[in-house]
Coordinates of C-alpha atoms in Angstrom, one line a residue:
X6 CA 71.0 55.3 -57.9
X7 CA 72.5 57.1 -61.5
X8 CA 69.6 57.4 -63.3
X9 CA 71.0 59.3 -65.9
X10 CA 73.4 56.0 -66.9
X11 CA 70.3 53.9 -66.7
X12 CA 68.9 56.2 -69.2
X13 CA 72.4 55.6 -71.5
X14 CA 72.2 52.4 -71.3
X15 CA 69.0 51.6 -71.8
X16 CA 69.2 53.9 -74.6
X17 CA 72.0 52.1 -76.3
X18 CA 70.5 48.9 -75.7
X19 CA 68.0 49.8 -78.0
X20 CA 69.1 50.9 -80.9
X21 CA 71.1 47.9 -80.4
X22 CA 67.7 46.2 -81.8
X23 CA 66.9 48.5 -83.7
X24 CA 67.0 50.8 -86.6
X25 CA 66.4 54.9 -87.5
X26 CA 66.6 54.2 -90.0
X27 CA 62.6 55.7 -92.0
X28 CA 61.1 54.5 -95.5
X29 CA 58.3 56.8 -96.7
X30 CA 56.2 54.1 -98.4
X31 CA 52.4 55.3 -99.7
X32 CA 49.5 54.4 -97.6
X33 CA 45.6 54.0 -96.7
X34 CA 43.2 56.6 -98.3
X35 CA 41.6 59.3 -96.7
X36 CA 37.3 58.6 -95.2
X37 CA 35.2 60.2 -97.8
X38 CA 31.8 61.6 -96.1
X39 CA 28.6 60.3 -97.6
X40 CA 26.7 62.6 -98.5
X41 CA 22.8 63.2 -97.5
X42 CA 19.4 63.0 -100.8
X43 CA 16.6 65.3 -99.4
X44 CA 12.9 64.2 -100.1
X45 CA 9.4 66.3 -100.8
X46 CA 8.0 67.9 -97.3
X47 CA 10.0 68.4 -93.9
X48 CA 11.4 65.1 -93.4
X49 CA 15.4 64.2 -93.0
X50 CA 16.7 61.5 -95.2
X51 CA 20.1 59.5 -94.5
X52 CA 22.1 58.0 -96.9
X53 CA 24.6 55.4 -95.2
X54 CA 23.5 52.9 -95.2
X55 CA 23.0 50.8 -91.9
X56 CA 26.4 48.2 -91.0
X57 CA 25.3 44.5 -92.2
X58 CA 26.4 43.5 -88.2
X59 CA 26.0 45.6 -85.2
X60 CA 28.8 47.5 -83.2
X61 CA 28.9 46.1 -79.5
X62 CA 28.8 48.8 -77.2
X63 CA 32.4 49.0 -76.0
X64 CA 33.3 48.3 -72.8
X65 CA 34.6 51.8 -72.3
X66 CA 31.0 54.0 -73.0
X67 CA 29.6 51.7 -69.8
X68 CA 31.7 54.2 -66.9
X69 CA 30.7 58.3 -66.9
X70 CA 31.8 60.0 -69.3
X71 CA 34.0 63.0 -69.6
X72 CA 31.6 65.7 -70.9
X73 CA 27.7 64.2 -69.4
X74 CA 24.3 65.3 -70.8
X75 CA 21.9 65.3 -68.1
X76 CA 18.5 63.7 -67.1
X77 CA 15.4 65.5 -66.5
X78 CA 12.2 64.6 -64.9
X79 CA 8.4 65.2 -67.0
X80 CA 5.3 65.0 -65.1
X81 CA 3.0 66.0 -67.4
X82 CA -1.4 64.8 -67.2
X83 CA -2.9 61.8 -69.2
X84 CA -6.7 59.9 -68.7
X85 CA -7.0 56.2 -68.5
X86 CA -6.1 54.6 -70.9
X87 CA -9.1 52.5 -71.5
X88 CA -10.7 55.1 -71.8
X89 CA -9.1 57.8 -72.9
X90 CA -11.5 59.4 -75.6
X91 CA -14.4 60.4 -71.6
X92 CA -11.2 61.1 -70.0
X93 CA -12.9 59.1 -66.8
X94 CA -9.5 58.8 -64.7
X95 CA -7.0 61.9 -64.8
X96 CA -3.6 60.6 -64.4
X97 CA -0.1 62.2 -63.2
X98 CA 2.4 60.6 -65.1
X99 CA 6.4 60.9 -65.9
X100 CA 8.8 61.0 -68.1
X101 CA 12.2 60.7 -68.4
X102 CA 14.6 63.0 -70.7
X103 CA 17.9 62.7 -72.3
X104 CA 19.4 66.1 -72.7
X105 CA 22.3 65.8 -74.9
X106 CA 25.6 67.9 -73.1
X107 CA 26.1 71.0 -74.2
X108 CA 22.0 71.3 -74.8
X109 CA 21.0 74.5 -75.6
X110 CA 17.5 76.0 -76.7
X111 CA 18.6 78.3 -79.5
X112 CA 19.2 74.8 -81.3
X113 CA 16.4 72.7 -82.9
X114 CA 17.0 68.7 -81.8
X115 CA 15.9 65.8 -83.0
X116 CA 13.7 64.1 -80.4
X117 CA 13.6 60.4 -81.0
X118 CA 10.3 58.8 -77.3
X119 CA 12.7 55.1 -75.9
X120 CA 9.6 53.2 -74.8
X121 CA 11.0 50.4 -71.8
X122 CA 10.1 46.3 -72.2
X123 CA 8.0 44.1 -69.6
X124 CA 8.2 44.9 -66.2
X125 CA 9.9 47.4 -66.0
X126 CA 9.1 51.0 -66.1
X127 CA 10.2 55.2 -67.1
X128 CA 13.2 55.0 -65.2
X129 CA 15.0 51.4 -67.1
X130 CA 16.0 53.0 -70.0
X131 CA 17.8 55.9 -68.8
X132 CA 17.3 55.5 -64.6
X133 CA 16.6 58.9 -62.6
X134 CA 18.8 62.2 -62.3
X135 CA 20.0 60.7 -59.0
X136 CA 20.7 57.8 -60.4
X137 CA 22.6 57.4 -64.1
X138 CA 21.6 54.1 -65.7
X139 CA 24.4 52.5 -68.0
X140 CA 23.2 53.0 -70.8
X141 CA 23.2 57.0 -70.0
X142 CA 27.1 56.7 -69.8
X143 CA 26.5 54.7 -73.8
X144 CA 24.9 57.8 -75.1
X145 CA 27.2 60.9 -73.5
X146 CA 29.4 58.7 -74.6
X147 CA 28.5 58.4 -78.1
X148 CA 27.8 61.4 -78.5
X149 CA 31.5 62.9 -77.6
X150 CA 33.1 61.0 -79.9
X151 CA 30.5 61.9 -83.1
X152 CA 28.5 58.2 -83.5
X153 CA 25.1 60.0 -82.1
X154 CA 24.1 63.4 -83.4
X155 CA 23.5 65.3 -80.0
X156 CA 19.5 64.5 -80.3
X157 CA 16.2 64.6 -76.6
X158 CA 15.6 61.3 -75.6
X159 CA 11.5 60.6 -74.1
X160 CA 11.8 58.2 -71.8
X161 CA 8.2 57.4 -70.6
X162 CA 5.7 54.1 -69.6
X163 CA 2.8 52.0 -71.0
X164 CA 2.1 52.1 -67.1
X165 CA -1.0 53.0 -65.6
X166 CA 0.9 52.9 -62.3
X167 CA 3.6 52.5 -60.6
X168 CA 5.0 49.9 -62.5
X169 CA 2.1 47.0 -61.5
X170 CA 1.0 47.1 -65.3
X171 CA 3.8 45.9 -66.6
X172 CA 3.5 42.7 -64.9
X173 CA 0.7 42.0 -65.9
X174 CA 1.5 40.5 -69.2
X175 CA -2.5 41.1 -71.3
X176 CA -3.0 43.9 -69.7
X177 CA 0.0 45.2 -71.2
X178 CA -0.7 44.6 -74.3
X179 CA -3.5 46.2 -74.0
X180 CA -2.2 49.3 -72.6
X181 CA 0.7 49.4 -75.0
X182 CA -3.0 49.4 -77.5
X183 CA -3.8 52.2 -76.0
X184 CA -0.4 54.3 -75.5
X185 CA -0.8 55.6 -78.8
X186 CA -3.8 57.9 -77.2
X187 CA -1.6 60.1 -74.6
X188 CA 1.3 60.0 -77.1
X189 CA 0.0 61.7 -79.9
X190 CA -2.9 64.6 -77.5
X191 CA -0.9 64.7 -74.1
X192 CA 2.7 63.0 -74.3
X193 CA 4.3 65.0 -77.1
X194 CA 2.7 68.7 -77.1
X195 CA 3.8 68.7 -73.9
X196 CA 7.7 67.7 -74.3
X197 CA 7.6 69.4 -77.2
X198 CA 7.1 72.6 -76.0
X199 CA 9.0 72.8 -73.9
X200 CA 11.9 71.1 -74.9
X201 CA 13.9 72.7 -78.1
X202 CA 12.4 70.5 -81.1
X203 CA 12.1 71.0 -84.8
X204 CA 8.4 71.6 -83.9
X205 CA 7.5 74.9 -84.8
X206 CA 4.6 74.5 -83.0
X207 CA 2.9 72.0 -81.1
X208 CA -1.0 71.6 -82.8
X209 CA -1.1 68.8 -84.9
X210 CA 0.0 70.5 -88.0
X211 CA 2.6 72.0 -86.2
X212 CA 3.6 68.6 -85.2
X213 CA 3.0 66.5 -88.5
X214 CA 5.5 68.5 -90.6
X215 CA 8.6 67.9 -87.8
X216 CA 7.4 63.8 -87.8
X217 CA 10.8 63.7 -89.7
X218 CA 13.0 64.8 -86.6
X219 CA 10.8 61.9 -84.5
X220 CA 11.5 58.9 -84.0
X221 CA 10.2 55.8 -81.7
X222 CA 11.8 52.7 -80.8
X223 CA 11.4 49.8 -77.9
X224 CA 12.3 46.4 -76.7
X225 CA 10.1 44.1 -76.2
X226 CA 6.6 45.4 -74.8
X227 CA 8.3 48.4 -75.8
X228 CA 8.6 46.6 -79.2
X229 CA 4.8 46.2 -79.2
X230 CA 3.7 49.7 -78.5
X231 CA 6.5 50.3 -81.5
X232 CA 4.0 48.4 -83.4
X233 CA 1.2 50.1 -82.6
X234 CA 2.4 54.1 -82.3
X235 CA 3.9 52.2 -86.2
X236 CA 0.1 52.3 -86.6
X237 CA -2.5 55.0 -85.5
X238 CA 1.0 58.0 -85.6
X239 CA 2.4 57.9 -89.0
X240 CA 1.0 61.7 -88.6
X241 CA 3.7 61.9 -86.4
X242 CA 6.7 59.8 -86.7
X243 CA 8.8 58.6 -89.7
X244 CA 12.0 56.8 -87.2
X245 CA 11.0 53.1 -85.7
X246 CA 13.0 50.9 -84.2
X247 CA 11.4 47.8 -83.0
X248 CA 13.3 45.2 -81.4
X249 CA 12.3 41.3 -79.7
X250 CA 8.5 42.3 -79.7
X251 CA 6.2 41.1 -82.6
X252 CA 2.5 42.2 -82.9
X253 CA 1.0 40.1 -86.3
X254 CA 2.7 36.9 -88.7
X255 CA 0.1 38.6 -91.0
X256 CA 2.0 41.7 -94.2
X257 CA -1.2 42.4 -95.8
X258 CA -2.8 43.5 -91.6
X259 CA 0.1 45.5 -92.0
X260 CA 0.7 46.7 -94.8
X261 CA -3.2 47.6 -94.7
X262 CA -1.1 50.5 -91.9
X263 CA 0.0 52.3 -94.5
X264 CA -3.2 52.5 -97.0
X265 CA -4.9 53.4 -95.2
X266 CA -2.5 55.6 -93.1
X267 CA -2.5 57.7 -96.5
X268 CA 0.9 58.4 -96.4
X269 CA 3.3 56.1 -98.8
X270 CA 6.0 53.0 -99.0
X271 CA 8.8 56.5 -99.2
X272 CA 7.5 58.3 -96.0
X273 CA 9.5 56.1 -93.5
X274 CA 11.4 53.6 -92.3
X275 CA 11.5 50.4 -89.4
X276 CA 15.2 49.3 -88.1
X277 CA 14.5 46.5 -86.4
X278 CA 16.9 44.2 -84.4
X279 CA 16.5 41.2 -82.1
X280 CA 19.1 37.6 -81.3
X281 CA 19.2 34.6 -82.4
X282 CA 19.0 33.6 -79.7
X283 CA 16.3 35.6 -78.2
X284 CA 12.6 33.7 -76.7
X285 CA 10.7 36.7 -79.7
X286 CA 13.7 35.8 -82.4
X287 CA 11.9 33.2 -84.3
X288 CA 8.1 35.2 -84.3
X289 CA 9.4 38.9 -84.3
X290 CA 11.8 38.2 -87.8
X291 CA 8.4 35.7 -89.6
X292 CA 6.8 40.0 -89.3
X293 CA 9.2 41.1 -91.0
X294 CA 9.8 38.7 -93.9
X295 CA 6.2 38.7 -93.9
X296 CA 5.9 42.2 -94.6
X297 CA 8.7 42.1 -96.9
X298 CA 6.0 40.0 -99.5
X299 CA 3.5 42.0 -99.2
X300 CA 2.9 42.1 -103.3
X301 CA 2.6 45.7 -104.0
X302 CA 5.6 46.7 -102.1
X303 CA 4.0 48.0 -99.2
X304 CA 8.2 47.7 -97.2
X305 CA 11.3 46.8 -99.0
X306 CA 14.2 45.7 -97.0
X307 CA 17.3 47.9 -98.0
X308 CA 20.1 49.1 -96.6
X309 CA 19.0 53.1 -96.4
X310 CA 15.6 54.7 -97.1
X311 CA 17.3 56.0 -100.4
X312 CA 16.6 52.1 -101.4
X313 CA 14.0 51.2 -99.6
X314 CA 11.8 51.1 -95.9
X315 CA 12.8 47.8 -93.7
X316 CA 15.9 46.9 -92.1
X317 CA 16.3 43.9 -90.4
X318 CA 19.7 42.8 -87.7
X319 CA 20.4 40.3 -86.1
X320 CA 23.1 39.6 -83.3
X321 CA 24.4 36.7 -83.1
X322 CA 23.6 34.2 -80.0
X323 CA 21.9 37.8 -78.2
X324 CA 19.9 37.0 -75.8
X325 CA 16.5 38.4 -74.9
X326 CA 18.3 40.4 -71.5
X327 CA 19.3 44.7 -70.8
X328 CA 22.6 44.7 -72.3
X329 CA 21.0 43.3 -76.1
X330 CA 19.1 46.3 -75.3
X331 CA 21.2 48.3 -74.9
X332 CA 23.2 47.3 -78.3
X333 CA 20.1 48.1 -80.1
X334 CA 19.0 50.8 -78.7
X335 CA 22.8 51.6 -79.3
X336 CA 23.1 51.2 -83.1
X337 CA 19.7 52.5 -84.5
X338 CA 20.7 56.0 -82.8
X339 CA 24.2 55.9 -84.1
X340 CA 22.0 55.3 -88.4
X341 CA 19.5 57.9 -87.3
X342 CA 19.5 61.6 -88.6
X343 CA 23.4 60.5 -88.9
X344 CA 24.6 61.3 -92.7
X345 CA 28.0 61.0 -92.5
X346 CA 28.1 64.2 -92.0
X347 CA 27.6 65.7 -88.0
X348 CA 25.5 68.9 -87.0
X349 CA 28.0 70.3 -85.1
X350 CA 31.9 71.8 -85.1
X351 CA 32.2 70.2 -81.7
X352 CA 30.7 65.9 -83.3
X353 CA 31.6 66.7 -87.0
X354 CA 35.8 65.9 -86.1
X355 CA 35.8 63.0 -88.6
X356 CA 36.1 66.2 -91.7
X357 CA 39.5 67.8 -90.0
X358 CA 41.9 65.4 -90.9
X359 CA 42.6 62.7 -92.7
X360 CA 44.8 59.4 -93.5
X361 CA 45.8 61.9 -95.7
X362 CA 46.3 65.1 -94.3
X363 CA 49.8 66.2 -94.0
X364 CA 51.8 65.6 -91.1
X365 CA 53.0 69.9 -91.7
X366 CA 49.2 70.0 -92.1
X367 CA 48.3 68.8 -88.4
X368 CA 51.3 70.8 -87.0
X369 CA 50.2 74.4 -88.3
X370 CA 46.9 74.0 -87.4
X371 CA 45.8 77.2 -85.6
X372 CA 43.6 75.0 -82.7
X373 CA 47.8 73.0 -81.2
X374 CA 49.2 77.0 -81.4
X375 CA 52.7 76.6 -80.9
X376 CA 52.7 73.1 -79.6
X377 CA 51.6 72.0 -82.5
X378 CA 55.0 70.2 -83.1
X379 CA 55.2 68.0 -79.9
X380 CA 52.9 66.7 -81.7
X381 CA 55.5 63.8 -83.1
X382 CA 58.7 63.1 -82.3
X383 CA 61.6 65.7 -81.6
X384 CA 64.6 65.6 -82.8
X385 CA 62.9 62.8 -85.5
X386 CA 62.6 63.0 -89.3
X387 CA 59.4 63.6 -90.2
X388 CA 58.9 65.1 -93.9
X389 CA 56.4 67.8 -92.7
X390 CA 55.0 66.1 -96.2
X391 CA 54.1 63.1 -95.3
X392 CA 50.9 61.5 -93.9
X393 CA 49.2 60.9 -91.5
X394 CA 48.9 56.9 -92.9
X395 CA 52.7 57.3 -93.7
X396 CA 54.2 58.3 -90.1
X397 CA 51.6 56.1 -88.0
X398 CA 54.1 53.2 -88.5
X399 CA 57.6 51.8 -87.9
X400 CA 59.6 53.9 -89.3
X401 CA 58.8 55.6 -87.7
X402 CA 58.1 54.5 -84.2
X403 CA 60.8 52.2 -83.9
X404 CA 60.6 49.9 -82.0
X405 CA 56.9 49.1 -82.4
X406 CA 54.3 47.1 -83.5
X407 CA 50.5 46.5 -84.2
X408 CA 50.3 50.5 -84.8
X409 CA 47.1 51.1 -86.1
X410 CA 47.2 55.0 -88.7
X411 CA 43.4 54.8 -87.6
X412 CA 43.9 55.9 -83.9
X413 CA 46.3 58.2 -86.1
X414 CA 43.6 60.2 -87.0
X415 CA 41.1 59.8 -84.1
X416 CA 43.3 61.0 -81.3
X417 CA 43.9 64.8 -83.8
X418 CA 40.8 65.2 -84.5
X419 CA 39.9 64.6 -81.1
X420 CA 42.1 67.1 -79.6
X421 CA 41.3 69.6 -82.0
X422 CA 38.0 69.6 -81.5
X423 CA 38.5 69.5 -78.0
X424 CA 40.9 73.0 -78.3
X425 CA 37.9 74.8 -81.2
X426 CA 35.5 73.4 -78.4
X427 CA 37.7 76.3 -76.1
X428 CA 38.8 73.7 -74.0
X429 CA 42.9 74.1 -73.0
X430 CA 44.6 70.9 -74.1
X431 CA 48.1 71.6 -74.3
X432 CA 50.6 72.3 -70.4
X433 CA 53.9 74.0 -70.0
X434 CA 55.4 71.7 -67.3
X435 CA 57.9 74.9 -67.1
X436 CA 58.0 78.6 -67.5
X437 CA 59.2 80.7 -69.2
X438 CA 61.7 81.8 -67.6
X439 CA 63.1 78.7 -67.1
X440 CA 63.3 77.7 -70.9
X441 CA 64.9 81.0 -71.3
X442 CA 67.8 80.4 -69.4
X443 CA 67.7 76.7 -71.0
X444 CA 65.7 76.0 -74.0
X445 CA 65.5 72.4 -74.6
X446 CA 62.9 72.4 -71.3
X447 CA 60.2 74.2 -74.4
X448 CA 60.4 70.1 -75.7
X449 CA 58.7 69.3 -72.6
X450 CA 54.9 69.7 -71.9
X451 CA 51.5 67.1 -71.0
X452 CA 48.5 66.9 -73.3
X453 CA 45.4 67.1 -72.3
X454 CA 43.1 64.7 -72.1
X455 CA 41.0 65.2 -69.7
X456 CA 37.9 63.3 -67.8
X457 CA 35.2 64.3 -65.3
X458 CA 35.1 66.9 -62.6
X459 CA 37.2 65.8 -59.7
X460 CA 38.6 62.4 -60.9
X461 CA 41.4 61.1 -60.4
X462 CA 44.9 61.3 -63.2
X463 CA 47.2 59.2 -64.9
X464 CA 50.4 60.8 -66.5
X465 CA 51.6 59.0 -69.8
X466 CA 54.8 58.3 -70.4
X467 CA 55.8 56.3 -74.1
X468 CA 59.0 54.8 -74.3
X469 CA 61.6 55.8 -77.6
X470 CA 64.4 53.6 -76.3
X471 CA 65.7 57.5 -74.1
X472 CA 65.9 59.0 -77.6
X473 CA 62.8 60.1 -78.6
X474 CA 59.1 60.5 -77.2
X475 CA 56.4 57.5 -79.0
X476 CA 53.5 58.8 -77.9
X477 CA 51.1 59.0 -81.1
X478 CA 51.1 55.1 -80.8
X479 CA 52.3 54.6 -76.7
X480 CA 50.7 57.2 -74.6
X481 CA 48.5 59.5 -76.6
X482 CA 46.2 56.4 -77.1
X483 CA 46.0 55.4 -73.4
X484 CA 45.6 58.9 -72.7
X485 CA 42.2 59.3 -74.7
X486 CA 41.2 55.4 -73.9
X487 CA 41.6 56.2 -70.0
X488 CA 39.7 59.8 -70.6
X489 CA 36.8 58.1 -72.0
X490 CA 36.2 56.4 -68.6
X491 CA 35.7 59.5 -67.4
X492 CA 39.0 59.8 -65.8
X493 CA 41.8 62.9 -66.6
X494 CA 44.8 61.6 -68.6
X495 CA 48.1 64.1 -70.2
X496 CA 50.3 62.4 -71.7
X497 CA 54.2 63.4 -70.7
X498 CA 56.4 64.8 -73.3
X499 CA 60.1 64.7 -72.4
X500 CA 63.3 65.2 -73.0
X501 CA 64.8 62.0 -73.6
X502 CA 68.0 63.3 -71.4
X503 CA 66.3 64.6 -69.5
X504 CA 63.7 61.8 -68.7
X505 CA 63.0 61.6 -64.6
X506 CA 63.7 65.2 -64.0
X507 CA 60.4 65.7 -66.8
X508 CA 58.5 63.6 -65.3
X509 CA 59.0 64.0 -60.9
X510 CA 58.0 68.1 -62.6
X511 CA 54.8 66.7 -64.2
X512 CA 53.7 65.2 -61.2
X513 CA 54.7 68.4 -58.7
X514 CA 52.8 71.0 -61.7
X515 CA 50.0 68.5 -61.5
X516 CA 49.9 68.5 -58.0
X517 CA 49.9 71.4 -57.5
X518 CA 47.8 73.2 -59.7
X519 CA 45.1 70.1 -59.0
X520 CA 42.3 72.3 -57.9
X521 CA 42.4 74.6 -60.9
X522 CA 42.8 71.8 -63.3
X523 CA 39.6 70.2 -61.6
X524 CA 41.8 66.8 -60.3
X525 CA 42.0 64.8 -57.8
X526 CA 45.5 65.1 -56.1
X527 CA 46.2 62.5 -54.6
X528 CA 44.7 58.4 -55.8
X529 CA 46.7 59.2 -58.8
X530 CA 48.4 56.4 -61.6
X531 CA 51.6 55.6 -64.2
X532 CA 51.6 55.3 -66.6
X533 CA 54.3 53.9 -69.1
X534 CA 56.2 51.6 -72.0
X535 CA 59.8 50.8 -72.7
X536 CA 61.2 53.6 -71.9
X537 CA 58.3 54.9 -69.9
X538 CA 57.7 52.1 -68.4
X539 CA 60.7 52.7 -66.4
X540 CA 60.6 56.2 -65.3
X541 CA 56.4 55.2 -64.3
X542 CA 58.1 52.7 -62.1
X543 CA 61.0 55.2 -60.8
X544 CA 58.4 57.7 -60.1
X545 CA 55.9 55.6 -59.0
X546 CA 58.7 54.4 -55.7
X547 CA 58.1 56.7 -52.8
X548 CA 61.8 57.2 -52.0
X549 CA 62.3 57.9 -55.4
X550 CA 59.3 60.3 -55.6
X551 CA 60.5 62.3 -52.6
X552 CA 64.2 62.7 -53.9
X553 CA 63.8 63.5 -58.0
X554 CA 60.4 66.4 -56.8
X555 CA 62.7 67.2 -53.4
X556 CA 59.7 66.8 -52.0
X557 CA 56.8 64.9 -49.4
X558 CA 54.7 66.3 -49.0
X559 CA 52.7 64.5 -52.7
X560 CA 51.8 61.6 -52.7
X561 CA 53.2 58.2 -53.7
X562 CA 51.5 56.6 -57.1
X563 CA 48.4 54.6 -56.7
X564 CA 49.5 52.3 -58.4
X565 CA 51.9 52.2 -61.3
X566 CA 50.8 51.0 -65.1
X567 CA 53.4 49.2 -67.5
X568 CA 54.3 48.1 -70.1
X569 CA 57.5 45.4 -72.2
X570 CA 59.9 47.2 -69.9
X571 CA 63.0 45.1 -68.1
X572 CA 63.7 46.4 -65.3
X573 CA 64.3 44.7 -62.9
X574 CA 65.3 47.5 -59.9
X575 CA 62.7 46.6 -56.8
X576 CA 62.4 48.0 -53.4
X577 CA 59.2 48.5 -50.5
X578 CA 59.1 51.1 -51.4
X579 CA 57.1 50.7 -54.7
X580 CA 53.5 51.5 -55.2
X581 CA 51.5 48.4 -57.4
X582 CA 52.0 47.2 -60.2
X583 CA 50.8 45.3 -63.3
X584 CA 52.7 44.9 -66.3
X585 CA 51.8 43.5 -70.1
X586 CA 54.5 42.5 -72.3
X587 CA 54.4 40.4 -75.6
X588 CA 56.2 36.3 -74.8
X589 CA 57.7 37.4 -78.7
X590 CA 58.9 40.8 -76.9
X591 CA 63.0 40.4 -78.3
X592 CA 63.6 43.9 -76.2
X593 CA 61.7 43.1 -72.7
X594 CA 61.8 39.2 -71.7
X595 CA 58.1 38.7 -70.3
X596 CA 60.2 36.3 -67.9
X597 CA 61.9 39.5 -66.1
X598 CA 58.5 40.9 -66.1
X599 CA 57.1 38.1 -64.0
X600 CA 60.1 37.5 -62.3
X601 CA 60.1 41.9 -61.0
X602 CA 56.3 41.2 -60.8
X603 CA 57.0 37.9 -58.3
X604 CA 59.4 40.1 -56.1
X605 CA 57.9 42.4 -55.7
X606 CA 54.1 40.4 -54.7
X607 CA 56.5 38.8 -51.7
X608 CA 57.4 41.3 -50.0
X609 CA 53.5 42.3 -49.9
X610 CA 52.9 45.1 -52.7
X611 CA 50.0 44.3 -54.8
X612 CA 50.7 42.9 -58.5
X613 CA 49.0 41.2 -61.6
X614 CA 51.1 40.5 -65.0
X615 CA 49.5 40.1 -68.2
X616 CA 52.2 38.1 -71.5
X617 CA 50.0 37.6 -74.4
X618 CA 50.9 35.3 -76.4
X619 CA 52.6 35.9 -79.9
X620 CA 52.9 39.7 -79.6
X621 CA 56.0 41.4 -80.2
X622 CA 57.8 44.6 -78.4
X623 CA 54.9 48.5 -78.6
X624 CA 52.2 46.9 -79.0
X625 CA 50.6 49.7 -77.0
X626 CA 46.7 49.4 -76.7
X627 CA 46.4 46.6 -78.5
X628 CA 43.8 47.4 -81.6
X629 CA 42.6 44.0 -83.7
X630 CA 45.6 42.3 -80.9
X631 CA 45.2 39.3 -78.2
X632 CA 45.9 41.7 -75.4
X633 CA 43.1 44.0 -76.6
X634 CA 40.8 45.4 -73.4
X635 CA 44.3 44.8 -71.7
X636 CA 43.8 47.9 -70.8
X637 CA 40.7 48.4 -68.9
X638 CA 42.3 45.2 -66.7
X639 CA 44.9 47.9 -65.6
X640 CA 42.5 50.8 -65.4
X641 CA 40.6 48.1 -62.5
X642 CA 43.5 47.5 -60.8
X643 CA 44.8 50.7 -60.4
X644 CA 40.7 51.0 -58.9
X645 CA 41.2 48.1 -56.3
X646 CA 44.9 49.3 -55.8
X647 CA 42.9 52.6 -54.2
X648 CA 41.7 50.4 -51.0
X649 CA 44.6 49.0 -50.4
X650 CA 45.7 53.0 -51.1
X651 CA 49.7 54.5 -52.4
X652 CA 51.7 54.6 -49.8

């Protein structure tokens, strides 16, 4: 095959279709962080408004995260609830504790106590150290992405036996009504004497003084336990998150809890959630409405803590199940103790760059060393004083569509945060000696979006018509999203005239250094869009892989994931292939792509094809389009291909 000739022919074709002129426009406004207010005492107040609608948990959050917190089993002693004061029966109980990634006993953490619902137990929310839950993955991702500030979560149980209590509704009601005694006298002191919270000590005074850094929430019967905690433990908690579980529709009864406690309407905040198709919704909403109707304004509906103390959000169509319980907890924990700033530098990435930051500011940032210039297209004129909002356009990334400036900001901030945390985010694929002999090789390398230790890797190849490398839209976003699922992702910056040589070298480099990098050497996938898709398809072919790497020991890719390209060659040496394209693509015909995959299928090679109605060339990860979510299908195809294996 004349590979270089193929590059030049394709480049001439896309050059004919596209325009390389840049037209700089003013657009976008920078992000503004909310400022926090401070009331009397030890409380932590939140200036940020609670969003009008509940955010759905991203699908990619449900798998293991690259940076993982840990679960610890915590055993403690308490007494049988109904006779707690007499202490007639001693009980040994267990709670599970979530500690965020990088937990440090020298740092103070907010702490949230999260109660399960009926027919459940202390392992329901987090799972166990041996078998973590999906919700634990959600926490890991949300904390890593800066959506939730690092905190400690405690998952106890109101059950007095191994879970049998939860199956008895009337007994569960009695147990939740008495649980506050165990909670305040045994669990909180035991946990907070072991883990680093804002409590200076675990005396009654020490715990009361730190109540602003402590919350309690739960779903269903756990919500009932939350209301009882509000009733009896305002001394210890400022924040409450009940979901789909009511206590009383008597507003005065609820207000008396506050009046009798000695606290005022300014001393607590309740963030309540439920679903409109939840069987508990009607009674739950009625309770909140009754509370808000109390004439002395003990409860005031508001979107933030400065204007009131009660918020209610409902999920249209939400039912009474674990998925919605996770959604409610995810949304609540994104708001509690989150004023728009972050507690530590690693999770404060939004403060680094905004839409108004310039290309020059990013390139010169010390976190990016001497490779910052490779974040943007080499060989194209990208003004250093242009804002990130300006360069994230079709004027710079010609032949592309649906470009998201916010994604550009997210990517550069993500990379900077990881670099400042001491992680290596860029790898040269050529040695210093090779670069001295051929200076063009300095314009190559792999930007690294890390995954879980020992996991598979993916190599992302952006397009650009073999004229430039459109990584910021066509490979960085893909790498970031795949890394969020726990896989290692490497975005290749290559020389347009030596694209296949550079990809071959990148694969060789990753294979030879797999152990040092903490990645799995086989089972990898090759991804690409447009010109990058051609690269992935060629190096995904077993014969070309051997020809271009000059090696027979490097395994073939387990899968090729390609977007919008007119590549037509087929061979029984090709890898399993996933392809997607828009029906209005004027460069790569969806029919051409479909026909190629049908030929591969006839050869016995697994394929999957998707055409997205109305989309044009270069839609990237498809955020906000009909293609949104395609990347999850592609990853599943990759996983499925492993059963048949890369050949």
